[in-house]
JSON list of C-alpha atoms in Angstrom, two decimals:
[
{"chain": "C", "resi": 1, "resn": "ASP", "atom": "CA", "xyz": [117.58, 134.03, 156.88]},
{"chain": "C", "resi": 2, "resn": "HIS", "atom": "CA", "xyz": [117.61, 137.79, 156.33]},
{"chain": "C", "resi": 3, "resn": "HIS", "atom": "CA", "xyz": [116.28, 137.53, 152.79]},
{"chain": "C", "resi": 4, "resn": "VAL", "atom": "CA", "xyz": [113.05, 137.83, 150.84]},
{"chain": "C", "resi": 5, "resn": "ASN", "atom": "CA", "xyz": [112.00, 135.01, 148.51]},
{"chain": "C", "resi": 6, "resn": "TYR", "atom": "CA", "xyz": [110.05, 136.66, 145.69]},
{"chain": "C", "resi": 7, "resn": "GLY", "atom": "CA", "xyz": [108.69, 133.56, 143.98]},
{"chain": "C", "resi": 8, "resn": "SER", "atom": "CA", "xyz": [109.07, 133.02, 140.27]},
{"chain": "C", "resi": 9, "resn": "GLY", "atom": "CA", "xyz": [108.17, 135.83, 137.90]},
{"chain": "C", "resi": 10, "resn": "SER", "atom": "CA", "xyz": [106.47, 137.92, 140.57]},
{"chain": "C", "resi": 11, "resn": "GLY", "atom": "CA", "xyz": [107.98, 141.29, 139.60]},
{"chain": "C", "resi": 12, "resn": "LEU", "atom": "CA", "xyz": [108.46, 142.19, 143.28]},
{"chain": "C", "resi": 13, "resn": "GLN", "atom": "CA", "xyz": [112.27, 142.32, 143.35]},
{"chain": "C", "resi": 14, "resn": "ASP", "atom": "CA", "xyz": [112.54, 146.14, 143.14]},
{"chain": "C", "resi": 15, "resn": "ARG", "atom": "CA", "xyz": [109.41, 146.85, 145.21]},
{"chain": "C", "resi": 16, "resn": "VAL", "atom": "CA", "xyz": [109.85, 144.85, 148.44]},
{"chain": "C", "resi": 17, "resn": "ALA", "atom": "CA", "xyz": [112.15, 145.70, 151.33]},
{"chain": "C", "resi": 18, "resn": "PHE", "atom": "CA", "xyz": [112.42, 145.01, 155.05]},
{"chain": "C", "resi": 19, "resn": "VAL", "atom": "CA", "xyz": [111.03, 147.87, 157.14]},
{"chain": "C", "resi": 20, "resn": "GLN", "atom": "CA", "xyz": [113.99, 147.59, 159.55]},
{"chain": "C", "resi": 21, "resn": "ASN", "atom": "CA", "xyz": [117.55, 147.22, 158.29]},
{"chain": "C", "resi": 22, "resn": "ASP", "atom": "CA", "xyz": [118.17, 144.14, 160.45]},
{"chain": "C", "resi": 23, "resn": "PRO", "atom": "CA", "xyz": [115.18, 141.77, 160.57]},
{"chain": "C", "resi": 24, "resn": "SER", "atom": "CA", "xyz": [116.87, 139.65, 163.24]},
{"chain": "C", "resi": 25, "resn": "GLN", "atom": "CA", "xyz": [116.06, 142.42, 165.75]},
{"chain": "C", "resi": 26, "resn": "TYR", "atom": "CA", "xyz": [112.48, 141.06, 166.16]},
{"chain": "C", "resi": 27, "resn": "ASP", "atom": "CA", "xyz": [110.84, 142.98, 163.28]},
{"chain": "C", "resi": 28, "resn": "ALA", "atom": "CA", "xyz": [110.85, 141.20, 159.92]},
{"chain": "C", "resi": 29, "resn": "SER", "atom": "CA", "xyz": [108.05, 143.38, 158.51]},
{"chain": "C", "resi": 30, "resn": "ILE", "atom": "CA", "xyz": [108.22, 144.10, 154.80]},
{"chain": "C", "resi": 31, "resn": "ARG", "atom": "CA", "xyz": [106.96, 147.04, 152.77]},
{"chain": "C", "resi": 32, "resn": "LEU", "atom": "CA", "xyz": [105.47, 146.52, 149.30]},
{"chain": "C", "resi": 33, "resn": "ALA", "atom": "CA", "xyz": [105.81, 149.63, 147.15]},
{"chain": "C", "resi": 34, "resn": "ASP", "atom": "CA", "xyz": [103.72, 150.61, 144.12]},
{"chain": "C", "resi": 35, "resn": "LEU", "atom": "CA", "xyz": [101.04, 147.96, 144.70]},
{"chain": "C", "resi": 36, "resn": "GLN", "atom": "CA", "xyz": [99.53, 146.36, 141.64]},
{"chain": "C", "resi": 37, "resn": "VAL", "atom": "CA", "xyz": [96.49, 144.12, 141.19]},
{"chain": "C", "resi": 38, "resn": "SER", "atom": "CA", "xyz": [98.90, 141.31, 140.25]},
{"chain": "C", "resi": 39, "resn": "ASP", "atom": "CA", "xyz": [100.40, 141.51, 143.78]},
{"chain": "C", "resi": 40, "resn": "THR", "atom": "CA", "xyz": [97.25, 139.82, 145.12]},
{"chain": "C", "resi": 41, "resn": "GLY", "atom": "CA", "xyz": [98.20, 136.54, 146.74]},
{"chain": "C", "resi": 42, "resn": "THR", "atom": "CA", "xyz": [99.28, 134.71, 149.85]},
{"chain": "C", "resi": 43, "resn": "TYR", "atom": "CA", "xyz": [102.38, 136.06, 151.58]},
{"chain": "C", "resi": 44, "resn": "GLN", "atom": "CA", "xyz": [104.28, 133.98, 154.09]},
{"chain": "C", "resi": 45, "resn": "CYS", "atom": "CA", "xyz": [106.61, 134.88, 156.94]},
{"chain": "C", "resi": 46, "resn": "ARG", "atom": "CA", "xyz": [109.00, 132.10, 158.00]},
{"chain": "C", "resi": 47, "resn": "VAL", "atom": "CA", "xyz": [111.04, 132.59, 161.15]},
{"chain": "C", "resi": 48, "resn": "LYS", "atom": "CA", "xyz": [113.82, 130.13, 161.96]},
{"chain": "C", "resi": 49, "resn": "LYS", "atom": "CA", "xyz": [115.48, 130.02, 165.35]},
{"chain": "C", "resi": 50, "resn": "ASN", "atom": "CA", "xyz": [115.54, 126.60, 166.98]},
{"chain": "C", "resi": 51, "resn": "THR", "atom": "CA", "xyz": [112.35, 125.65, 165.12]},
{"chain": "C", "resi": 52, "resn": "VAL", "atom": "CA", "xyz": [110.49, 127.09, 162.16]},
{"chain": "C", "resi": 53, "resn": "ALA", "atom": "CA", "xyz": [107.37, 129.22, 162.64]},
{"chain": "C", "resi": 54, "resn": "VAL", "atom": "CA", "xyz": [105.23, 130.14, 159.63]},
{"chain": "C", "resi": 55, "resn": "HIS", "atom": "CA", "xyz": [102.43, 132.69, 159.30]},
{"chain": "C", "resi": 56, "resn": "GLU", "atom": "CA", "xyz": [100.50, 133.37, 156.11]},
{"chain": "C", "resi": 57, "resn": "VAL", "atom": "CA", "xyz": [98.60, 136.52, 155.16]},
{"chain": "C", "resi": 58, "resn": "ILE", "atom": "CA", "xyz": [96.27, 136.84, 152.17]},
{"chain": "C", "resi": 59, "resn": "VAL", "atom": "CA", "xyz": [96.61, 140.21, 150.45]},
{"chain": "C", "resi": 60, "resn": "THR", "atom": "CA", "xyz": [93.97, 141.41, 148.00]},
{"chain": "C", "resi": 61, "resn": "VAL", "atom": "CA", "xyz": [94.87, 144.48, 145.95]},
{"chain": "C", "resi": 62, "resn": "GLN", "atom": "CA", "xyz": [91.91, 146.20, 144.34]},
{"chain": "C", "resi": 63, "resn": "GLU", "atom": "CA", "xyz": [92.22, 148.34, 141.25]},
{"chain": "C", "resi": 64, "resn": "LYS", "atom": "CA", "xyz": [92.12, 152.10, 141.72]},
{"chain": "C", "resi": 65, "resn": "PRO", "atom": "CA", "xyz": [88.88, 153.45, 140.24]},
{"chain": "C", "resi": 66, "resn": "ALA", "atom": "CA", "xyz": [89.01, 155.76, 137.25]},
{"chain": "C", "resi": 67, "resn": "THR", "atom": "CA", "xyz": [88.23, 159.45, 137.67]},
{"chain": "C", "resi": 68, "resn": "PRO", "atom": "CA", "xyz": [84.44, 159.82, 137.73]},
{"chain": "C", "resi": 69, "resn": "GLN", "atom": "CA", "xyz": [82.60, 161.60, 134.94]},
{"chain": "C", "resi": 70, "resn": "CYS", "atom": "CA", "xyz": [79.80, 163.79, 136.29]},
{"chain": "C", "resi": 71, "resn": "TRP", "atom": "CA", "xyz": [77.01, 165.80, 134.65]},
{"chain": "C", "resi": 72, "resn": "THR", "atom": "CA", "xyz": [73.67, 167.35, 135.54]},
{"chain": "C", "resi": 73, "resn": "GLU", "atom": "CA", "xyz": [70.26, 166.66, 134.09]},
{"chain": "C", "resi": 74, "resn": "GLY", "atom": "CA", "xyz": [67.45, 169.17, 134.42]},
{"chain": "C", "resi": 75, "resn": "GLU", "atom": "CA", "xyz": [67.00, 172.89, 134.18]},
{"chain": "C", "resi": 76, "resn": "LEU", "atom": "CA", "xyz": [69.43, 174.89, 136.32]},
{"chain": "C", "resi": 77, "resn": "THR", "atom": "CA", "xyz": [66.97, 177.44, 137.66]},
{"chain": "C", "resi": 78, "resn": "GLU", "atom": "CA", "xyz": [66.15, 178.39, 141.23]},
{"chain": "C", "resi": 79, "resn": "GLY", "atom": "CA", "xyz": [63.43, 176.22, 142.70]},
{"chain": "C", "resi": 80, "resn": "SER", "atom": "CA", "xyz": [63.65, 173.48, 140.07]},
{"chain": "C", "resi": 81, "resn": "SER", "atom": "CA", "xyz": [65.00, 169.98, 140.57]},
{"chain": "C", "resi": 82, "resn": "ILE", "atom": "CA", "xyz": [68.13, 168.64, 138.92]},
{"chain": "C", "resi": 83, "resn": "LEU", "atom": "CA", "xyz": [69.79, 165.27, 138.87]},
{"chain": "C", "resi": 84, "resn": "LEU", "atom": "CA", "xyz": [73.55, 164.95, 139.37]},
{"chain": "C", "resi": 85, "resn": "ARG", "atom": "CA", "xyz": [74.88, 161.83, 137.69]},
{"chain": "C", "resi": 86, "resn": "CYS", "atom": "CA", "xyz": [78.33, 160.36, 138.16]},
{"chain": "C", "resi": 87, "resn": "TYR", "atom": "CA", "xyz": [79.90, 157.33, 136.52]},
{"chain": "C", "resi": 88, "resn": "SER", "atom": "CA", "xyz": [83.21, 155.57, 137.05]},
{"chain": "C", "resi": 89, "resn": "ARG", "atom": "CA", "xyz": [84.64, 152.35, 135.66]}
]
């Protein structure tokens, strides 16, 4: 039907668009911009011609990790051992 149904309260209205200007030309792919963890869910493509064909895709958006914090433990002298520790949430 040349439109995207966003569902209720999804917040996708300004972030979803067809990849091609005219989805009736055999490519109804969509692009989701600025992905958020809340975009995780089941997405459905419904194509109507003479009959209706439906395909569902489950999308899982993982949170971007925080910048790691790194430090060394041990004496920084030639020939000695040190431990490099890194931590990220």
